[in-house]
mmCIF file of C-alpha atoms and ligand atoms in Angstrom:
data_model
loop_
_atom_site.group_PDB
_atom_site.id
_atom_site.type_symbol
_atom_site.label_atom_id
_atom_site.label_comp_id
_atom_site.label_asym_id
_atom_site.label_seq_id
_atom_site.Cartn_x
_atom_site.Cartn_y
_atom_site.Cartn_z
ATOM 1 C CA MET A 19 75.817 -26.044 -6.884
ATOM 2 C CA LYS A 20 77.377 -28.193 -9.538
ATOM 3 C CA LEU A 21 76.812 -26.624 -12.958
ATOM 4 C CA GLU A 22 75.548 -29.171 -15.442
ATOM 5 C CA ALA A 23 74.295 -29.395 -18.997
ATOM 6 C CA GLY A 24 70.508 -29.075 -19.111
ATOM 7 C CA GLN A 25 70.279 -26.536 -16.301
ATOM 8 C CA VAL A 26 68.807 -23.101 -16.989
ATOM 9 C CA ALA A 27 70.488 -19.838 -15.999
ATOM 10 C CA VAL A 28 69.243 -16.252 -16.114
ATOM 11 C CA VAL A 29 71.954 -13.598 -16.377
ATOM 12 C CA THR A 30 71.158 -9.881 -16.175
ATOM 13 C CA GLY A 31 73.424 -7.288 -17.721
ATOM 14 C CA ALA A 32 74.373 -10.077 -20.104
ATOM 15 C CA ALA A 33 74.782 -8.013 -23.282
ATOM 16 C CA ASN A 34 78.264 -6.782 -22.367
ATOM 17 C CA GLY A 35 81.229 -7.227 -20.076
ATOM 18 C CA ILE A 36 81.155 -9.620 -17.132
ATOM 19 C CA GLY A 37 77.536 -10.671 -17.750
ATOM 20 C CA ALA A 38 78.270 -11.592 -21.384
ATOM 21 C CA ALA A 39 81.356 -13.531 -20.253
ATOM 22 C CA VAL A 40 79.351 -15.414 -17.600
ATOM 23 C CA ALA A 41 76.644 -16.238 -20.164
ATOM 24 C CA THR A 42 79.318 -17.465 -22.597
ATOM 25 C CA ALA A 43 80.995 -19.659 -19.968
ATOM 26 C CA LEU A 44 77.624 -21.150 -18.994
ATOM 27 C CA VAL A 45 76.715 -21.956 -22.601
ATOM 28 C CA GLU A 46 80.137 -23.586 -22.995
ATOM 29 C CA ARG A 47 79.232 -25.830 -20.049
ATOM 30 C CA GLY A 48 76.006 -26.868 -21.765
ATOM 31 C CA LEU A 49 73.521 -24.751 -19.806
ATOM 32 C CA ARG A 50 70.671 -22.926 -21.488
ATOM 33 C CA VAL A 51 71.010 -19.256 -20.723
ATOM 34 C CA VAL A 52 68.447 -16.459 -20.738
ATOM 35 C CA LEU A 53 70.289 -13.196 -21.304
ATOM 36 C CA ALA A 54 68.583 -10.054 -19.999
ATOM 37 C CA ASP A 55 69.725 -6.501 -20.636
ATOM 38 C CA ILE A 56 68.417 -3.019 -21.344
ATOM 39 C CA ASP A 57 70.871 -2.570 -24.235
ATOM 40 C CA THR A 58 68.794 -4.413 -26.813
ATOM 41 C CA ASP A 59 71.202 -4.076 -29.757
ATOM 42 C CA ALA A 60 74.183 -5.500 -27.878
ATOM 43 C CA LEU A 61 71.905 -8.106 -26.309
ATOM 44 C CA THR A 62 70.862 -9.399 -29.721
ATOM 45 C CA VAL A 63 74.472 -9.526 -30.923
ATOM 46 C CA THR A 64 75.708 -11.361 -27.809
ATOM 47 C CA ALA A 65 72.844 -13.856 -27.686
ATOM 48 C CA THR A 66 72.991 -14.566 -31.419
ATOM 49 C CA GLY A 67 76.732 -15.219 -31.101
ATOM 50 C CA LEU A 68 76.047 -17.865 -28.443
ATOM 51 C CA GLY A 69 73.742 -19.920 -30.680
ATOM 52 C CA ASP A 70 70.598 -21.811 -29.822
ATOM 53 C CA HIS A 71 71.439 -22.305 -26.124
ATOM 54 C CA ALA A 72 70.959 -18.559 -25.601
ATOM 55 C CA THR A 73 67.696 -16.616 -25.413
ATOM 56 C CA ALA A 74 67.630 -12.816 -25.356
ATOM 57 C CA VAL A 75 64.967 -11.087 -23.267
ATOM 58 C CA PRO A 76 65.210 -7.277 -23.272
ATOM 59 C CA THR A 77 64.740 -6.235 -19.639
ATOM 60 C CA ASP A 78 65.186 -3.183 -17.452
ATOM 61 C CA VAL A 79 66.031 -4.797 -14.124
ATOM 62 C CA ALA A 80 64.834 -1.683 -12.280
ATOM 63 C CA ASP A 81 61.273 -2.428 -13.422
ATOM 64 C CA ILE A 82 59.630 -5.190 -11.384
ATOM 65 C CA ASP A 83 57.066 -5.897 -14.116
ATOM 66 C CA GLN A 84 59.850 -6.489 -16.650
ATOM 67 C CA VAL A 85 61.665 -8.809 -14.235
ATOM 68 C CA ARG A 86 58.408 -10.722 -13.672
ATOM 69 C CA ALA A 87 58.030 -10.999 -17.455
ATOM 70 C CA LEU A 88 61.627 -12.290 -17.638
ATOM 71 C CA ALA A 89 60.790 -15.066 -15.164
ATOM 72 C CA ASP A 90 57.503 -15.888 -16.915
ATOM 73 C CA ARG A 91 59.280 -16.177 -20.254
ATOM 74 C CA THR A 92 62.060 -18.349 -18.765
ATOM 75 C CA LEU A 93 59.627 -20.730 -17.107
ATOM 76 C CA ALA A 94 57.283 -20.857 -20.116
ATOM 77 C CA GLU A 95 60.179 -21.701 -22.413
ATOM 78 C CA PHE A 96 62.267 -24.022 -20.239
ATOM 79 C CA GLY A 97 60.065 -25.014 -17.293
ATOM 80 C CA ARG A 98 62.877 -24.477 -14.783
ATOM 81 C CA VAL A 99 65.482 -22.061 -13.485
ATOM 82 C CA ASP A 100 68.584 -23.211 -11.626
ATOM 83 C CA LEU A 101 70.925 -20.220 -11.527
ATOM 84 C CA VAL A 102 70.149 -16.495 -11.343
ATOM 85 C CA VAL A 103 72.981 -14.021 -11.853
ATOM 86 C CA ASN A 104 71.915 -10.510 -10.802
ATOM 87 C CA ASN A 105 74.804 -8.764 -12.521
ATOM 88 C CA ALA A 106 73.357 -5.685 -14.267
ATOM 89 C CA GLY A 107 74.793 -2.471 -12.932
ATOM 90 C CA MET A 108 75.719 1.092 -13.723
ATOM 91 C CA GLY A 109 78.213 3.636 -12.428
ATOM 92 C CA GLY A 110 77.432 6.893 -10.722
ATOM 93 C CA GLY A 111 79.768 9.498 -9.351
ATOM 94 C CA GLY A 112 80.815 13.049 -8.621
ATOM 95 C CA PRO A 113 81.064 15.015 -5.369
ATOM 96 C CA SER A 114 78.301 13.663 -3.095
ATOM 97 C CA TRP A 115 76.660 17.110 -2.756
ATOM 98 C CA ASP A 116 76.478 17.625 -6.539
ATOM 99 C CA ILE A 117 74.752 14.352 -7.369
ATOM 100 C CA THR A 118 71.069 15.016 -7.922
ATOM 101 C CA PRO A 119 68.447 12.951 -6.126
ATOM 102 C CA ALA A 120 67.302 11.780 -9.569
ATOM 103 C CA ASP A 121 70.797 10.432 -10.346
ATOM 104 C CA TRP A 122 71.003 8.798 -6.913
ATOM 105 C CA ASN A 123 67.608 7.201 -7.457
ATOM 106 C CA ARG A 124 68.526 5.757 -10.856
ATOM 107 C CA VAL A 125 71.766 4.170 -9.597
ATOM 108 C CA TRP A 126 69.865 2.826 -6.612
ATOM 109 C CA ALA A 127 66.975 1.554 -8.756
ATOM 110 C CA VAL A 128 69.296 -0.324 -11.120
ATOM 111 C CA ASN A 129 72.082 -1.541 -8.827
ATOM 112 C CA VAL A 130 70.080 -2.323 -5.689
ATOM 113 C CA GLY A 131 66.544 -2.439 -7.103
ATOM 114 C CA GLY A 132 67.685 -4.747 -9.905
ATOM 115 C CA VAL A 133 69.099 -7.245 -7.405
ATOM 116 C CA VAL A 134 66.073 -6.892 -5.116
ATOM 117 C CA ASN A 135 63.725 -7.510 -8.061
ATOM 118 C CA GLY A 136 65.716 -10.559 -9.164
ATOM 119 C CA ILE A 137 65.647 -12.004 -5.643
ATOM 120 C CA HIS A 138 61.942 -11.233 -5.164
ATOM 121 C CA VAL A 139 60.844 -12.798 -8.444
ATOM 122 C CA PHE A 140 63.162 -15.814 -8.769
ATOM 123 C CA THR A 141 63.805 -17.023 -5.205
ATOM 124 C CA PRO A 142 60.301 -18.509 -4.713
ATOM 125 C CA HIS A 143 60.864 -20.636 -7.846
ATOM 126 C CA LEU A 144 64.190 -21.887 -6.494
ATOM 127 C CA ILE A 145 62.603 -22.636 -3.124
ATOM 128 C CA ALA A 146 59.775 -24.546 -4.844
ATOM 129 C CA ALA A 147 62.342 -26.550 -6.846
ATOM 130 C CA GLY A 148 64.384 -27.210 -3.693
ATOM 131 C CA HIS A 149 67.696 -26.263 -5.238
ATOM 132 C CA GLY A 150 69.505 -23.509 -7.132
ATOM 133 C CA HIS A 151 71.947 -20.661 -6.735
ATOM 134 C CA ILE A 152 71.779 -16.857 -6.771
ATOM 135 C CA VAL A 153 74.765 -14.688 -7.658
ATOM 136 C CA ASN A 154 74.668 -10.958 -6.878
ATOM 137 C CA THR A 155 77.363 -8.732 -8.328
ATOM 138 C CA ALA A 156 78.624 -6.145 -5.848
ATOM 139 C CA SER A 157 82.145 -4.654 -5.989
ATOM 140 C CA LEU A 158 85.225 -4.146 -3.839
ATOM 141 C CA ALA A 159 83.922 -0.540 -3.909
ATOM 142 C CA GLY A 160 81.201 -1.744 -1.534
ATOM 143 C CA LEU A 161 83.812 -2.670 1.068
ATOM 144 C CA THR A 162 86.098 0.339 0.753
ATOM 145 C CA VAL A 163 85.708 4.115 0.941
ATOM 146 C CA GLY A 164 84.343 5.329 -2.400
ATOM 147 C CA LEU A 165 85.334 8.951 -2.991
ATOM 148 C CA PHE A 166 83.456 10.728 -5.770
ATOM 149 C CA GLY A 167 81.415 7.606 -6.370
ATOM 150 C CA ALA A 168 79.040 7.560 -3.401
ATOM 151 C CA PRO A 169 75.918 6.236 -5.173
ATOM 152 C CA TYR A 170 77.897 3.401 -6.717
ATOM 153 C CA ALA A 171 79.826 2.488 -3.545
ATOM 154 C CA ALA A 172 76.726 2.716 -1.347
ATOM 155 C CA SER A 173 74.704 0.602 -3.775
ATOM 156 C CA LYS A 174 77.400 -2.082 -3.793
ATOM 157 C CA ALA A 175 77.614 -2.049 0.020
ATOM 158 C CA ALA A 176 73.842 -2.609 0.060
ATOM 159 C CA ILE A 177 74.186 -5.586 -2.295
ATOM 160 C CA ILE A 178 76.731 -7.197 0.040
ATOM 161 C CA SER A 179 74.450 -6.658 3.020
ATOM 162 C CA LEU A 180 71.276 -7.928 1.365
ATOM 163 C CA SER A 181 73.145 -10.978 0.021
ATOM 164 C CA GLU A 182 74.247 -11.821 3.567
ATOM 165 C CA SER A 183 70.638 -11.578 4.768
ATOM 166 C CA LEU A 184 69.421 -13.745 1.886
ATOM 167 C CA HIS A 185 72.130 -16.333 2.536
ATOM 168 C CA GLY A 186 71.299 -16.514 6.238
ATOM 169 C CA GLU A 187 67.566 -16.799 5.604
ATOM 170 C CA LEU A 188 67.891 -19.460 2.901
ATOM 171 C CA GLY A 189 70.276 -21.336 5.170
ATOM 172 C CA LEU A 190 67.360 -21.760 7.578
ATOM 173 C CA VAL A 191 64.533 -22.249 5.083
ATOM 174 C CA ALA A 192 66.060 -23.814 1.954
ATOM 175 C CA PRO A 193 69.670 -24.840 2.605
ATOM 176 C CA ASN A 194 70.098 -26.326 -0.881
ATOM 177 C CA ILE A 195 69.951 -22.856 -2.403
ATOM 178 C CA GLY A 196 73.327 -21.155 -2.498
ATOM 179 C CA VAL A 197 74.142 -17.455 -2.582
ATOM 180 C CA THR A 198 77.323 -15.833 -3.850
ATOM 181 C CA VAL A 199 78.081 -12.120 -3.642
ATOM 182 C CA VAL A 200 80.874 -11.233 -6.028
ATOM 183 C CA CYS A 201 83.088 -8.243 -5.273
ATOM 184 C CA PRO A 202 85.078 -7.716 -8.448
ATOM 185 C CA GLY A 203 88.134 -5.523 -8.616
ATOM 186 C CA PRO A 204 89.013 -3.989 -12.001
ATOM 187 C CA VAL A 205 87.717 -6.083 -14.899
ATOM 188 C CA ASP A 206 88.252 -5.128 -18.523
ATOM 189 C CA THR A 207 84.764 -3.985 -19.555
ATOM 190 C CA GLN A 208 83.249 -0.791 -20.904
ATOM 191 C CA MET A 209 82.295 0.198 -17.340
ATOM 192 C CA PHE A 210 85.844 0.049 -15.955
ATOM 193 C CA ARG A 211 87.377 1.493 -19.130
ATOM 194 C CA GLY A 212 85.011 4.484 -18.816
ATOM 195 C CA LEU A 213 86.348 5.103 -15.298
ATOM 196 C CA ALA A 214 89.980 4.591 -16.313
ATOM 197 C CA GLU A 215 89.594 7.028 -19.209
ATOM 198 C CA LEU A 216 88.619 9.759 -16.753
ATOM 199 C CA ALA A 217 92.033 9.328 -15.146
ATOM 200 C CA GLY A 218 93.795 9.702 -18.490
ATOM 201 C CA PRO A 219 92.861 8.953 -22.083
ATOM 202 C CA PRO A 220 94.171 5.649 -23.405
ATOM 203 C CA GLU A 221 97.150 5.857 -25.725
ATOM 204 C CA GLY A 222 96.148 7.346 -29.057
ATOM 205 C CA ALA A 223 92.798 8.677 -27.776
ATOM 206 C CA ALA A 224 91.794 12.326 -27.933
ATOM 207 C CA PRO A 225 92.916 14.229 -24.806
ATOM 208 C CA GLU A 226 89.395 15.735 -24.457
ATOM 209 C CA SER A 227 88.233 12.441 -22.934
ATOM 210 C CA ALA A 228 90.089 13.351 -19.679
ATOM 211 C CA LEU A 229 88.568 15.597 -17.003
ATOM 212 C CA PRO A 230 89.535 19.311 -17.048
ATOM 213 C CA PRO A 231 92.955 19.969 -15.395
ATOM 214 C CA GLU A 232 91.462 21.931 -12.448
ATOM 215 C CA VAL A 233 89.254 18.947 -11.582
ATOM 216 C CA MET A 234 92.124 16.526 -12.170
ATOM 217 C CA ASP A 235 94.270 18.485 -9.661
ATOM 218 C CA LYS A 236 91.692 17.936 -6.921
ATOM 219 C CA LEU A 237 91.137 14.312 -7.780
ATOM 220 C CA GLY A 238 94.820 13.558 -8.336
ATOM 221 C CA PRO A 239 95.391 10.814 -5.737
ATOM 222 C CA MET A 240 92.163 9.045 -6.655
ATOM 223 C CA MET A 241 92.946 9.165 -10.368
ATOM 224 C CA GLU A 242 96.403 7.781 -9.690
ATOM 225 C CA ALA A 243 94.781 4.927 -7.795
ATOM 226 C CA ILE A 244 92.481 4.218 -10.760
ATOM 227 C CA THR A 245 95.447 4.273 -13.157
ATOM 228 C CA GLU A 246 97.243 1.813 -10.864
ATOM 229 C CA MET A 247 94.128 -0.366 -10.670
ATOM 230 C CA SER A 248 93.776 -0.465 -14.437
ATOM 231 C CA LYS A 249 97.176 -2.177 -14.606
ATOM 232 C CA GLU A 250 95.565 -5.082 -12.747
ATOM 233 C CA MET A 251 92.496 -5.330 -14.975
ATOM 234 C CA LEU A 252 91.407 -8.932 -15.532
ATOM 235 C CA PRO A 253 89.792 -10.100 -18.775
ATOM 236 C CA ALA A 254 86.036 -10.549 -18.326
ATOM 237 C CA ALA A 255 86.328 -14.246 -19.238
ATOM 238 C CA GLN A 256 88.685 -14.781 -16.295
ATOM 239 C CA ALA A 257 86.283 -12.965 -13.947
ATOM 240 C CA ALA A 258 83.465 -15.199 -15.236
ATOM 241 C CA GLN A 259 85.518 -18.309 -14.486
ATOM 242 C CA ILE A 260 86.137 -17.119 -10.906
ATOM 243 C CA ILE A 261 82.400 -16.470 -10.443
ATOM 244 C CA LEU A 262 81.349 -19.894 -11.731
ATOM 245 C CA ASP A 263 84.010 -21.602 -9.598
ATOM 246 C CA ALA A 264 82.552 -19.780 -6.564
ATOM 247 C CA VAL A 265 79.063 -21.051 -7.469
ATOM 248 C CA GLU A 266 80.351 -24.620 -7.658
ATOM 249 C CA ALA A 267 82.288 -24.233 -4.404
ATOM 250 C CA GLY A 268 79.208 -22.757 -2.667
ATOM 251 C CA LYS A 269 81.203 -19.683 -1.580
ATOM 252 C CA LEU A 270 79.222 -16.761 -0.167
ATOM 253 C CA TYR A 271 81.929 -14.124 -0.755
ATOM 254 C CA GLU A 272 84.133 -13.975 -3.832
ATOM 255 C CA THR A 273 86.441 -11.424 -5.408
ATOM 256 C CA THR A 274 88.432 -11.327 -8.610
ATOM 257 C CA HIS A 275 91.271 -9.519 -6.823
ATOM 258 C CA PRO A 276 92.151 -10.903 -3.380
ATOM 259 C CA GLY A 277 95.310 -8.753 -3.410
ATOM 260 C CA MET A 278 93.181 -5.592 -3.441
ATOM 261 C CA ALA A 279 91.134 -6.653 -0.440
ATOM 262 C CA GLN A 280 93.718 -5.028 1.870
ATOM 263 C CA ALA A 281 91.843 -1.708 1.612
ATOM 264 C CA ALA A 282 88.691 -3.468 2.866
ATOM 265 C CA ARG A 283 90.647 -4.946 5.782
ATOM 266 C CA GLU A 284 92.043 -1.526 6.696
ATOM 267 C CA ARG A 285 88.599 0.067 6.585
ATOM 268 C CA ALA A 286 87.094 -2.668 8.792
ATOM 269 C CA ASN A 287 89.972 -2.249 11.272
ATOM 270 C CA THR A 288 89.487 1.533 11.328
ATOM 271 C CA ILE A 289 85.797 1.121 12.164
ATOM 272 C CA LEU A 290 86.372 -1.488 14.859
ATOM 273 C CA GLU A 291 89.285 0.398 16.426
ATOM 274 C CA SER A 292 87.134 3.547 16.562
ATOM 275 C CA PHE A 293 84.472 1.640 18.479
ATOM 276 C CA GLY A 294 87.100 0.795 21.096
ATOM 277 C CA THR A 295 87.262 -2.347 23.158
ATOM 278 C CA PRO A 296 84.374 -3.376 25.399
ATOM 279 C CA ALA A 297 84.859 -2.528 29.069
HETATM 280 N N1 LIG B 329 84.279 -3.923 -14.585
HETATM 281 C C1 LIG B 329 84.654 -3.753 -13.346
HETATM 282 O O1 LIG B 329 85.811 -3.406 -13.095
HETATM 283 C C2 LIG B 329 83.701 -3.990 -12.208
HETATM 284 C C3 LIG B 329 84.216 -3.931 -10.903
HETATM 285 C C4 LIG B 329 83.345 -4.152 -9.831
HETATM 286 C C5 LIG B 329 82.012 -4.461 -10.062
HETATM 287 N N2 LIG B 329 81.550 -4.507 -11.343
HETATM 288 C C6 LIG B 329 80.120 -4.832 -11.521
HETATM 289 O O2 LIG B 329 79.991 -5.870 -12.462
HETATM 290 C C7 LIG B 329 78.699 -5.796 -13.086
HETATM 291 C C8 LIG B 329 78.884 -5.872 -14.593
HETATM 292 O O3 LIG B 329 79.582 -4.708 -15.006
HETATM 293 P P1 LIG B 329 80.562 -4.689 -16.257
HETATM 294 O O4 LIG B 329 81.879 -4.225 -15.767
HETATM 295 O O5 LIG B 329 80.437 -5.945 -17.029
HETATM 296 O O6 LIG B 329 79.942 -3.441 -17.020
HETATM 297 P P2 LIG B 329 79.278 -3.316 -18.465
HETATM 298 O O7 LIG B 329 78.899 -1.889 -18.557
HETATM 299 O O8 LIG B 329 80.160 -3.908 -19.497
HETATM 300 O O9 LIG B 329 77.986 -4.240 -18.335
HETATM 301 C C9 LIG B 329 76.873 -3.875 -17.559
HETATM 302 C C10 LIG B 329 75.641 -4.323 -18.303
HETATM 303 O O10 LIG B 329 74.496 -4.013 -17.501
HETATM 304 C C11 LIG B 329 73.499 -3.526 -18.387
HETATM 305 N N3 LIG B 329 72.527 -2.711 -17.673
HETATM 306 C C12 LIG B 329 72.695 -1.463 -17.153
HETATM 307 N N4 LIG B 329 71.553 -1.022 -16.635
HETATM 308 C C13 LIG B 329 70.630 -2.020 -16.814
HETATM 309 C C14 LIG B 329 69.268 -2.168 -16.489
HETATM 310 N N5 LIG B 329 68.577 -1.186 -15.882
HETATM 311 N N6 LIG B 329 68.639 -3.316 -16.816
HETATM 312 C C15 LIG B 329 69.303 -4.312 -17.444
HETATM 313 N N7 LIG B 329 70.595 -4.223 -17.794
HETATM 314 C C16 LIG B 329 71.253 -3.081 -17.476
HETATM 315 C C17 LIG B 329 74.265 -2.711 -19.426
HETATM 316 O O11 LIG B 329 73.499 -2.482 -20.590
HETATM 317 C C18 LIG B 329 75.469 -3.602 -19.653
HETATM 318 O O12 LIG B 329 75.235 -4.546 -20.670
HETATM 319 C C19 LIG B 329 78.084 -4.471 -12.617
HETATM 320 O O13 LIG B 329 77.179 -4.718 -11.572
HETATM 321 C C20 LIG B 329 79.280 -3.700 -12.093
HETATM 322 O O14 LIG B 329 78.932 -2.746 -11.128
HETATM 323 C C21 LIG B 329 82.363 -4.278 -12.416
#
């Protein structure tokens, strides 16, 4: 979908990081943007900084009633919605057996439930309008093996899968509505910095921010991989540009880090080779 002045976008998780950068890039292109986030203080700061093309609507994307209220407010104020960016997300990790069902459920409710709620509430409006685009933010973690981050990796794998279903279904029913599932690699936001700090405190930071040495010993190879990844961190504004280019190009799959997709290729090959060749 071509992004044009006058269109209306809803961006979740828009108070910080990638969502804030996407909202900023959209306002720069002349769109009116409804920013939704659970972090109300940061939301107010971000939206205020974007001026009168930005509207802040505090929202917990895990709560269907709040997502319905977000859509009602958007349509009451602007009468249309053209682009929905289901970007809000949270991390979740630890050894799979230690993660409590409550922690699993919260990651699932936000990362998957938030996207499901966005699709459920907004897609009928896009279908009625006959055009539009939905972006769902997954992660390269959804295509690779996520050690000590099972809820996060599994939730991102689910987002890729449900985006593929949505894309296929809309292709049959409403082909003018595009779907993009973004699989970012490391992007310089508070979420990735939190992960990178586990691997080693940033220069000048207190050493207590690292994990205890006995845990670090066990997680060594993974922490080294995170330290390596953090060297390739992209600024959030650059990630936002890649996402909006994918919307305009009508791409279903996008990543910020094509060079890191090798791990996804290897995993897919491992699965298919294990299945063997048909007789
Ligand atoms: N930064 C990375 O390296 C990276 C890599 C892959 C995928 N991602 C994904 O990109 C998306 C954005 O992450 P980010 O890196 O900008 O992180 P971030 O922490 O800077 O931003 C995430 C935003 O989502 C909001 N949020 C969390 N729970 C919410 C809820 N229940 N309702 C509404 N808002 C909620 C937070 O308040 C925050 O503003 C996430 O889905 C994340 O999983 C990030």
